[in-house]
Short mmCIF file of C-alpha atoms in Angstrom, two decimals:
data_model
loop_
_atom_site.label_atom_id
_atom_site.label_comp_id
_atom_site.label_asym_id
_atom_site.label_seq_id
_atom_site.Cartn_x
_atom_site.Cartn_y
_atom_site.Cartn_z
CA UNK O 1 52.95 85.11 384.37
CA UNK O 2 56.57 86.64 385.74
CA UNK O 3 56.73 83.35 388.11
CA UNK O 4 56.27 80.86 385.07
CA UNK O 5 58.35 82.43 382.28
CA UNK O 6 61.19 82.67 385.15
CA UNK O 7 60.21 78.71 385.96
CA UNK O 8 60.48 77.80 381.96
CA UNK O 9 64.23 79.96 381.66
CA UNK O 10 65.00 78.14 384.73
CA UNK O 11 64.30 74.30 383.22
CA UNK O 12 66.45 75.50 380.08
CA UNK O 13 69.59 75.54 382.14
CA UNK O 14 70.73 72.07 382.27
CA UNK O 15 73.69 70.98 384.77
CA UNK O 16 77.57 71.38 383.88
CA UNK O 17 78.07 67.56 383.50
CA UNK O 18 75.12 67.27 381.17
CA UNK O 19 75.83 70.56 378.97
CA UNK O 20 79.67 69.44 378.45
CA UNK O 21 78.48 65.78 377.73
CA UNK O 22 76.27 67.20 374.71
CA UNK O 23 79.53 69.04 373.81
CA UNK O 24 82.24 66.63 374.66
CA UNK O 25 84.21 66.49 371.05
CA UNK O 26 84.32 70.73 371.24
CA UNK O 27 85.55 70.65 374.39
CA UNK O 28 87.84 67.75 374.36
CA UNK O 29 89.42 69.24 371.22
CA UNK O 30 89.99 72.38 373.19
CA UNK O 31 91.42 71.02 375.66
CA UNK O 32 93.78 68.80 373.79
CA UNK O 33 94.50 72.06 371.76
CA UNK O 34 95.93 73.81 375.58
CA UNK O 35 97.33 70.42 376.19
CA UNK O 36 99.75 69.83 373.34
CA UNK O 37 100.38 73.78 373.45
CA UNK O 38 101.53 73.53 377.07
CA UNK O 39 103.60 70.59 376.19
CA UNK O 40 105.48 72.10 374.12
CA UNK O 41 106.07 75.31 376.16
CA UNK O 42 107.57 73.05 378.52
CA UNK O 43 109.32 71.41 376.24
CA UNK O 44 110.89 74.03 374.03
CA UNK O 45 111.90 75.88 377.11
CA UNK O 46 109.17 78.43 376.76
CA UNK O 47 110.04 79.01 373.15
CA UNK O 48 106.30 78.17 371.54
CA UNK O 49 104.80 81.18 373.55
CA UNK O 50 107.82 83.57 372.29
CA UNK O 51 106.54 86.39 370.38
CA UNK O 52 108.24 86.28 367.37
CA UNK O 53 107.39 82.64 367.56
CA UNK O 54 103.75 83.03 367.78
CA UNK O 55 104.02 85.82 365.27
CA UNK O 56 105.52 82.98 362.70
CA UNK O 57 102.91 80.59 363.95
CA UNK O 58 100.04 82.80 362.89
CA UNK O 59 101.62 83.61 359.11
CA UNK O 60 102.77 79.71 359.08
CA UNK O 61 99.26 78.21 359.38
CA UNK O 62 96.52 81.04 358.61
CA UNK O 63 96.23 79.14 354.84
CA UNK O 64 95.04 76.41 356.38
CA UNK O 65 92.56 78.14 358.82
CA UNK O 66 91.20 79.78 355.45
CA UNK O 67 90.72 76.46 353.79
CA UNK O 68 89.80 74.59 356.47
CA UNK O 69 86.73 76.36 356.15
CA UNK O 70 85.53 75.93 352.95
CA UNK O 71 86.50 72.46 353.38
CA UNK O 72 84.05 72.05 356.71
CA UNK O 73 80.94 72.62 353.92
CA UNK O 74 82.12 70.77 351.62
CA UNK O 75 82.53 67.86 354.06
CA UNK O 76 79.35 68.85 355.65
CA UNK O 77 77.37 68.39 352.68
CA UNK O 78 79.10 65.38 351.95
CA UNK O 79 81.69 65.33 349.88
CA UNK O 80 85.49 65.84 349.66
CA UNK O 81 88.00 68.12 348.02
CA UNK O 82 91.31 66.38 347.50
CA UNK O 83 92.77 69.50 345.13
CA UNK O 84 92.84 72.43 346.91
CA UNK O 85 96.66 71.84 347.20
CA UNK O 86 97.39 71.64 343.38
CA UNK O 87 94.30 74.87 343.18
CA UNK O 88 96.65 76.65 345.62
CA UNK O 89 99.73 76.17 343.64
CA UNK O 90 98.21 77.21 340.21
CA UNK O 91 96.57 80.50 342.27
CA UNK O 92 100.13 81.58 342.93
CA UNK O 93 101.18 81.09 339.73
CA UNK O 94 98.43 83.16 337.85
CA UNK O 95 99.33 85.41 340.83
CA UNK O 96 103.21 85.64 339.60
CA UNK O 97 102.55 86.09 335.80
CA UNK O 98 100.36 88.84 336.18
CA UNK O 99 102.01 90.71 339.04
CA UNK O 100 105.84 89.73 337.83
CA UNK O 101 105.84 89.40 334.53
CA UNK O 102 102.85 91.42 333.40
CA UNK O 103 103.13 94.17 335.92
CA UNK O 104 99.32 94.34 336.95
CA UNK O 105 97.81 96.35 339.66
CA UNK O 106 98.04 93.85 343.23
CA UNK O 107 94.25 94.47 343.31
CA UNK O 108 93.25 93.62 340.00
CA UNK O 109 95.58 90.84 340.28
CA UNK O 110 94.17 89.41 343.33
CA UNK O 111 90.86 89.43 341.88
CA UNK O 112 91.75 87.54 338.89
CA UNK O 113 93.19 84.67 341.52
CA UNK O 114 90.14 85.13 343.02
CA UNK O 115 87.96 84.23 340.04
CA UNK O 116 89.97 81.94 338.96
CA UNK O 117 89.85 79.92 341.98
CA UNK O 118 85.72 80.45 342.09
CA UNK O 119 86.13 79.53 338.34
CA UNK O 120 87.98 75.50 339.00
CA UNK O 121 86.07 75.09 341.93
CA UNK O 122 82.72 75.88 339.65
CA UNK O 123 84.06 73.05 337.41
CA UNK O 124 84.20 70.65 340.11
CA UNK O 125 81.30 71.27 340.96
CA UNK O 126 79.31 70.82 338.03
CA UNK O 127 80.67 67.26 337.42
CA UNK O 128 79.94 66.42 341.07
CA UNK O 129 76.58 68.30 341.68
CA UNK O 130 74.83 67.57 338.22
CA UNK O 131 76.12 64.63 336.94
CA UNK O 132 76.23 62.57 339.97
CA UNK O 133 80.38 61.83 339.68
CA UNK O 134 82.15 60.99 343.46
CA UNK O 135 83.94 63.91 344.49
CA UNK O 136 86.76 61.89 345.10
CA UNK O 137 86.88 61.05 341.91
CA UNK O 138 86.65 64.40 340.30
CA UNK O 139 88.79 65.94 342.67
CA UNK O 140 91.70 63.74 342.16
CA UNK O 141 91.45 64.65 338.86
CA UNK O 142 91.68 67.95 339.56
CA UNK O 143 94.65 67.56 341.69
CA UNK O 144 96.11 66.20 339.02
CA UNK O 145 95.03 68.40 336.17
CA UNK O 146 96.30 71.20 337.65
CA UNK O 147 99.28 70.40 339.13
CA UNK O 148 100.27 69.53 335.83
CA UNK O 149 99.10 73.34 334.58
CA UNK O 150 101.05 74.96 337.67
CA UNK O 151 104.19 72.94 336.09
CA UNK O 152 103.42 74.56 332.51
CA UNK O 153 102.57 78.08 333.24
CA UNK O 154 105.86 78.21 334.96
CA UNK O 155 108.15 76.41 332.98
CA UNK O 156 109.03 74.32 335.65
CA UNK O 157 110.55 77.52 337.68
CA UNK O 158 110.14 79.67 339.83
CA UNK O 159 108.80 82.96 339.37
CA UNK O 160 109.51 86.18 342.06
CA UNK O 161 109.62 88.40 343.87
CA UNK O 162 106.47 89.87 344.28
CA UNK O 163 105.46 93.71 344.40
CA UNK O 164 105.71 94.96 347.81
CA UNK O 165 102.38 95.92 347.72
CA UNK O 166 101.18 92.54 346.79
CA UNK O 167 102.60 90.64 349.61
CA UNK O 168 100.67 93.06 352.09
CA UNK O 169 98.20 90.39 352.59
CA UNK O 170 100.45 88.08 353.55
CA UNK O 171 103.36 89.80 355.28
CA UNK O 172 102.39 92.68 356.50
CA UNK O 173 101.34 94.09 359.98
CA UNK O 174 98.49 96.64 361.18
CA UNK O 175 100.17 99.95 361.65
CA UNK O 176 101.12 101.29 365.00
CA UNK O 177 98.76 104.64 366.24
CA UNK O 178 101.71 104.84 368.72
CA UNK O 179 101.33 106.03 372.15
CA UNK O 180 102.97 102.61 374.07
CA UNK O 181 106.67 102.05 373.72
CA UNK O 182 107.36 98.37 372.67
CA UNK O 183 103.77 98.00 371.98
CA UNK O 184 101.66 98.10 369.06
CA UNK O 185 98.72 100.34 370.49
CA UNK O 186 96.33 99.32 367.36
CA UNK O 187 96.66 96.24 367.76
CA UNK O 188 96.57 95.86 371.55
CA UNK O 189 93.49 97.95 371.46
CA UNK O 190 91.72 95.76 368.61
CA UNK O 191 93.23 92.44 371.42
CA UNK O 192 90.86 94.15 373.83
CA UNK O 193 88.01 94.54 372.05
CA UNK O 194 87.66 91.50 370.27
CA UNK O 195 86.77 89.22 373.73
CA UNK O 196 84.04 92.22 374.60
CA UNK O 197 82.53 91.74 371.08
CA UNK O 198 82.86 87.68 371.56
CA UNK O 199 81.29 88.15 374.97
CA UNK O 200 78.03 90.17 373.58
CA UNK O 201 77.49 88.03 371.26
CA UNK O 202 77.69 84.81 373.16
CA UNK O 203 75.63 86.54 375.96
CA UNK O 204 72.73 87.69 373.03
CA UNK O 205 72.88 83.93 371.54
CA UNK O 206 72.31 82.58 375.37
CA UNK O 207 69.96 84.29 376.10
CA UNK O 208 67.72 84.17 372.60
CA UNK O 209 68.68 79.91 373.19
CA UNK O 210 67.08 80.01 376.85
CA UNK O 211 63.62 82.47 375.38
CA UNK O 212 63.32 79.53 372.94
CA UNK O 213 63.30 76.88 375.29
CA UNK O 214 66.68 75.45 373.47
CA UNK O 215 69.18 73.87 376.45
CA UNK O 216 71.95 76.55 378.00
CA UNK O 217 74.80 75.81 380.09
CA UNK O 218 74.93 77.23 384.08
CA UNK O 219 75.64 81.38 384.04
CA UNK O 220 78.74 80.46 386.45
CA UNK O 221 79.73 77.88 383.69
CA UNK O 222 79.21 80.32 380.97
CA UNK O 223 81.09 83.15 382.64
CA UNK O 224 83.92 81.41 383.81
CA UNK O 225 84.22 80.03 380.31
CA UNK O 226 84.47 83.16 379.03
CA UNK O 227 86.96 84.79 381.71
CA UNK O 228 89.43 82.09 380.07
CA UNK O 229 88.80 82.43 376.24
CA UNK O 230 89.28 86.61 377.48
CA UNK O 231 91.93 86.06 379.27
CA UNK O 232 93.82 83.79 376.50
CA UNK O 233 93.16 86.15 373.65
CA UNK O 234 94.63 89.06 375.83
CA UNK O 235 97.39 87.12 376.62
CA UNK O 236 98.46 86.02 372.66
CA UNK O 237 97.19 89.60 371.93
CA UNK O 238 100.02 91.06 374.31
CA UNK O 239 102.15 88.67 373.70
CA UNK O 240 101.82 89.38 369.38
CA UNK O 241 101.78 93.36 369.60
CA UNK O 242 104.79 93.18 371.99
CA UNK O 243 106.44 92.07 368.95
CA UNK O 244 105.34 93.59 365.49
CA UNK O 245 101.89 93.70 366.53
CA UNK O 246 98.98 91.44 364.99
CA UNK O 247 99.34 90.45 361.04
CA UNK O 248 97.37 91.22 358.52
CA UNK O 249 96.41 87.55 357.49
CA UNK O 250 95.46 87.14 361.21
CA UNK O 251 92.14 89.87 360.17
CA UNK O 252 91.64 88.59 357.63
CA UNK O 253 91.41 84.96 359.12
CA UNK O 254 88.85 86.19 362.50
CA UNK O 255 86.83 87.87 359.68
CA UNK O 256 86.14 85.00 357.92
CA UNK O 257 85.98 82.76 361.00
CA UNK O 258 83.29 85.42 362.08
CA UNK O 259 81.26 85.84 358.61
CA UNK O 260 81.20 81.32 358.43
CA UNK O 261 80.56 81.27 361.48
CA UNK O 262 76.77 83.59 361.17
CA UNK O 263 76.84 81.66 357.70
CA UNK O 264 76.41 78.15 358.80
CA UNK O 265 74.74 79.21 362.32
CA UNK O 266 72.24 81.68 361.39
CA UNK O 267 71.72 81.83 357.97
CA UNK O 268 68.58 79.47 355.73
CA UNK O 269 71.57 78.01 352.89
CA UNK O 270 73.97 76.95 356.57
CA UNK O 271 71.14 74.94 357.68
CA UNK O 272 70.34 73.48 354.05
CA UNK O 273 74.23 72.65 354.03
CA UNK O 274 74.02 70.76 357.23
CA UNK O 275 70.32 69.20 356.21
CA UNK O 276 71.88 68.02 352.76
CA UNK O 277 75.02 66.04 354.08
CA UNK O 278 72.33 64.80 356.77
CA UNK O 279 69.31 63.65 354.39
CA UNK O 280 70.12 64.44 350.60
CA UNK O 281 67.41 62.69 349.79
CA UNK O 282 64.99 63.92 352.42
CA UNK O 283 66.27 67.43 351.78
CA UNK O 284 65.68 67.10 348.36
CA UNK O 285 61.89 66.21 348.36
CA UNK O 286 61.41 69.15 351.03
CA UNK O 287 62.00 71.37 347.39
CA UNK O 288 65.49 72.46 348.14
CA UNK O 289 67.53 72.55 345.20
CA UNK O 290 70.32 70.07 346.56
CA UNK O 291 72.48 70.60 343.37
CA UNK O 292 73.09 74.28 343.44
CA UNK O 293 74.09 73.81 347.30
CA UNK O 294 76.41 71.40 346.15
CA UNK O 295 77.72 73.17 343.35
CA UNK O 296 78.25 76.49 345.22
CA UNK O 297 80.04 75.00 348.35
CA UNK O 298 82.83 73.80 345.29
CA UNK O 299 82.92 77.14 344.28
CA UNK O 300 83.20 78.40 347.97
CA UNK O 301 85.90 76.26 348.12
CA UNK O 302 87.93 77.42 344.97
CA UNK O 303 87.48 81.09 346.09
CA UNK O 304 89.45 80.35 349.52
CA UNK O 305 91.67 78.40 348.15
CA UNK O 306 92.48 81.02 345.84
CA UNK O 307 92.68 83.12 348.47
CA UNK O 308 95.55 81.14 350.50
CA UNK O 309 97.27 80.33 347.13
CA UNK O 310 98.14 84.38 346.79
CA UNK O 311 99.11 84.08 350.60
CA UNK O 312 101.44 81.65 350.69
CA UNK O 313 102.94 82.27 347.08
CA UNK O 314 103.46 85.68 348.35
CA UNK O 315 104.72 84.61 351.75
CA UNK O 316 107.54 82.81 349.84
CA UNK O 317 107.90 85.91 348.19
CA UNK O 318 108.14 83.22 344.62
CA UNK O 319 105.44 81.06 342.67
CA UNK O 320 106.79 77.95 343.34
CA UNK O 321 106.33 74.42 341.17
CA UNK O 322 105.73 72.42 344.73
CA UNK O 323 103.55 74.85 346.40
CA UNK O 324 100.81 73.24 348.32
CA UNK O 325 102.08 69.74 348.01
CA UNK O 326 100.19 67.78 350.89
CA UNK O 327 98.43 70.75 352.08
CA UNK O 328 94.89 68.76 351.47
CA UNK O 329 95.71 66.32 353.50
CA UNK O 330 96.14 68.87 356.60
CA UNK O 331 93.48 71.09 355.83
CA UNK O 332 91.23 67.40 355.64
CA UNK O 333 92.74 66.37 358.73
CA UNK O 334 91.93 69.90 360.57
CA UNK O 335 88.15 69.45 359.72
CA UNK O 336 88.15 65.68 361.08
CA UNK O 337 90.10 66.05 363.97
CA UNK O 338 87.75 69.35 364.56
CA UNK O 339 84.57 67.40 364.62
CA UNK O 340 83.37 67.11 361.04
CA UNK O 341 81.93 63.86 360.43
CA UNK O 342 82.89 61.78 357.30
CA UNK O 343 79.28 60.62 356.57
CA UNK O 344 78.87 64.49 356.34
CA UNK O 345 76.03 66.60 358.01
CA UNK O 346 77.78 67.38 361.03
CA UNK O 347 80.72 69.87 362.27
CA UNK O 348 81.26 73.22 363.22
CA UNK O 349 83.68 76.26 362.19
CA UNK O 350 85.13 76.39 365.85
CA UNK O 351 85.60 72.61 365.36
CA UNK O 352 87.53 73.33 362.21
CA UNK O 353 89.63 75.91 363.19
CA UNK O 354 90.72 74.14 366.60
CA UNK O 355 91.64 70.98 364.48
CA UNK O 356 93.79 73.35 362.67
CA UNK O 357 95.14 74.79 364.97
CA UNK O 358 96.02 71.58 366.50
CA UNK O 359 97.98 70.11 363.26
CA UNK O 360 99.87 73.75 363.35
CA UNK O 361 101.04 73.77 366.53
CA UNK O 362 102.19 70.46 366.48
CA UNK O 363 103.85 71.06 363.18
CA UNK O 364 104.99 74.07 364.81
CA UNK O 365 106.49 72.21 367.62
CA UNK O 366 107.55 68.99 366.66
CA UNK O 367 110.07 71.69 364.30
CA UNK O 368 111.55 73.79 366.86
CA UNK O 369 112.49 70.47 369.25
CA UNK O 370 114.11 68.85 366.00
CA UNK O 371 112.09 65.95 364.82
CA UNK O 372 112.32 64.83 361.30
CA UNK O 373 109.69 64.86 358.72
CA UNK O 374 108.77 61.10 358.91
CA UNK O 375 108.27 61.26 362.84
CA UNK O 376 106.40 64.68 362.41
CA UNK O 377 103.89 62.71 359.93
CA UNK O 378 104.00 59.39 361.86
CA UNK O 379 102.18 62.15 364.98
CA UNK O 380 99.91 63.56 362.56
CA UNK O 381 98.02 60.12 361.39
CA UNK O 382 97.84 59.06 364.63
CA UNK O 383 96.62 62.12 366.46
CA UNK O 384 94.10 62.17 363.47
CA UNK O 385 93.56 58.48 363.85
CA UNK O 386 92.52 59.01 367.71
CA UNK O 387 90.68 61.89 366.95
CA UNK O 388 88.18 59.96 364.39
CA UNK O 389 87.54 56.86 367.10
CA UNK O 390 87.02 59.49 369.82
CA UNK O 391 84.15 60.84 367.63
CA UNK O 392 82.93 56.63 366.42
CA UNK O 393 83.87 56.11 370.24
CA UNK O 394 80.87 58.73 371.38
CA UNK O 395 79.01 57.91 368.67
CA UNK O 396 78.18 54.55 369.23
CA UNK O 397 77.87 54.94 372.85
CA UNK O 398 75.34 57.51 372.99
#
């Protein structure tokens, strides 16, 4: 009996070649991702790796880590979301009248933005999910809508500054325990233990993938690839505490990275997400109730965007008419360049957040060596471009 379950664990291991073939647009966007980020380490004269650099990437681009979430259902089930940018904008403005003007508790205030966000995206939802209207469609009218309302509730102004306590979220850093001179001990300690806790995990899921006869990669592939993810979180870990230690919006970002992630990967409405941008139909007559998964991944969506609306209107320290102009279009692009397939059904939430991570760091980049905003824009289609043949490119040759 010993001899034949250790025969069946054995046939689950498939070679390297074959295990990074099954998972070539994960990997290749990873690597692209080190790629462009040594690039421009080179080619900034080491000043993309600089602390107080990396420390301005995080706070720069954590919005569109957050959306790019609840944009990966959405697209997964099928649809699109072109007004999270305009939903973003009105978020901080609710955010300013009631924290500037009104003087309301930063809690209560934050969920009010909340709800409202859940509230537009709940709108959008029931025109798309019950009465059959294209997302686009409805979307763009939403874009519209309430970009127009952000213009009204402000008067066309701006409206700050924000409590202190408000702008925690968004500017603030985990306190120091002390104990390390230069050195933010809490959050080189947290640095430490987030690769053992990513290492368990991944471990656990191997080996409950091999007892179910599902395909694993090589243990020397597996622990090697590990030894690098550990050894690049402990190196932007270091490199952030040796500065003012790791940001608040950076927690707040890994724990919702961690609770998507279980959502979509081990959780019964994940796989009806994936099943109804695969088969609506199909999923449909197996007596899921396609609408309501529709409907909720809007409402998903409104909630984060919400959520990065109070971050970045609170970032700029002022509710600003133009907040969140184009910001669709990146958080989109993250998603697609991350894997996420147009015809919906497919992508992942490591996908999404590399893709973002990608369009930040170039942003990031293509800023500190000077280029102007039409180049930086011209790299952006085309890197998203290439990224959507890759994925036709694979597609069509498997």
């Amino acid at each position: 009996m010993s001899s034949a379950n250790t025969t069946t664990e054995e046939s689950n291991v498939v070679s390297i070649s074959s295990y990074l073939r099954s998972n070539i647009r994960e990997y290749g966007m990873l690597l692209a991702l080190v790629a462009i980020m040594l690039f421009f380490q080179v080619y900034t004269g080491g000043i993309l790796f600089a602390p107080t650099n990396l420390t301005n990437l995080v706070l720069q681009n954590s919005f569109i880590v957050i959306m790019a979430l609840g944009m990966l259902l959405v697209i997964v089930a099928g649809h699109i979301d072109l007004s999270v940018g305009s939903i973003v904008a009105f978020v901080g403005a609710i955010a300013a009248i009631l924290t500037v003007q009104w003087g309301w508790h930063p809690l209560l205030a934050a969920i009010v933005c909340l709800a409202v966000g859940g509230i537009i995206g709940a709108a959008q939802g029931y025109w798309i999910a019950y009465h059959r209207i294209p997302s686009f469609i409805v979307t763009l009218a939403g874009m519209l809508v309430f970009r127009g309302l952000t213009l009204f509730v402000l008067g066309g102004k701006n409206i700050g500054p924000f409590p202190r306590d408000f702008q925690i979220i968004s500017t603030g850093f985990l306190p120091d325990i002390g104990g390390i001179e230069g050195l933010n001990t809490t959050s080189m300690i947290i640095t430490i233990l987030i690769p053992l806790v990513m290492f368990f995990l991944s471990w656990r899921r191997r080996v409950v993938n091999q007892s179910h006869g599902i395909d694993v990669e090589p243990l020397s592939f597996f622990v090697i690839q590990n030894l690098l993810v550990t050894a690049a979180i402990l190196f932007l870990g270091y490199k952030l505490s040796s500065n003012r230690g790791l940001p608040n919006v950076l927690i707040v970002m890994l724990v919702l990275i961690a609770f998507y992630s279980f959502i979509t990967r081990r959780t019964t409405i994940g796989r009806r997400i994936y099943a109804l941008g695969g088969n609506e139909k199909a999923t449909k007559l197996s007596g899921i109730n396609t609408e309501r998964l529709s409907f909720l991944t809007f409402v998903n969506m409104g909630v984060l965007a919400g959520l990065a609306g109070m971050i970045i209107a609170t970032r700029l320290n002022s509710a600003t008419p133009k907040a969140g102009v184009g910001f669709e279009l990146d958080v989109i692009a993250a998603c697609f360049i991350g894997g996420a397939s147009a015809s919906g059904g497919v992508g992942k939430i490591t996908g999404a957040v590399i893709g973002a991570f990608i369009m930040g760091v170039m942003n990031n980049g293509m800023s500190i060596v000077g280029l102007g905003i039409d180049f930086q824009q011209m790299v952006k289609g085309l890197v998203l471009l290439a990224a959507v043949f890759f994925d036709v490119y694979n597609k069509n040759k498997g």
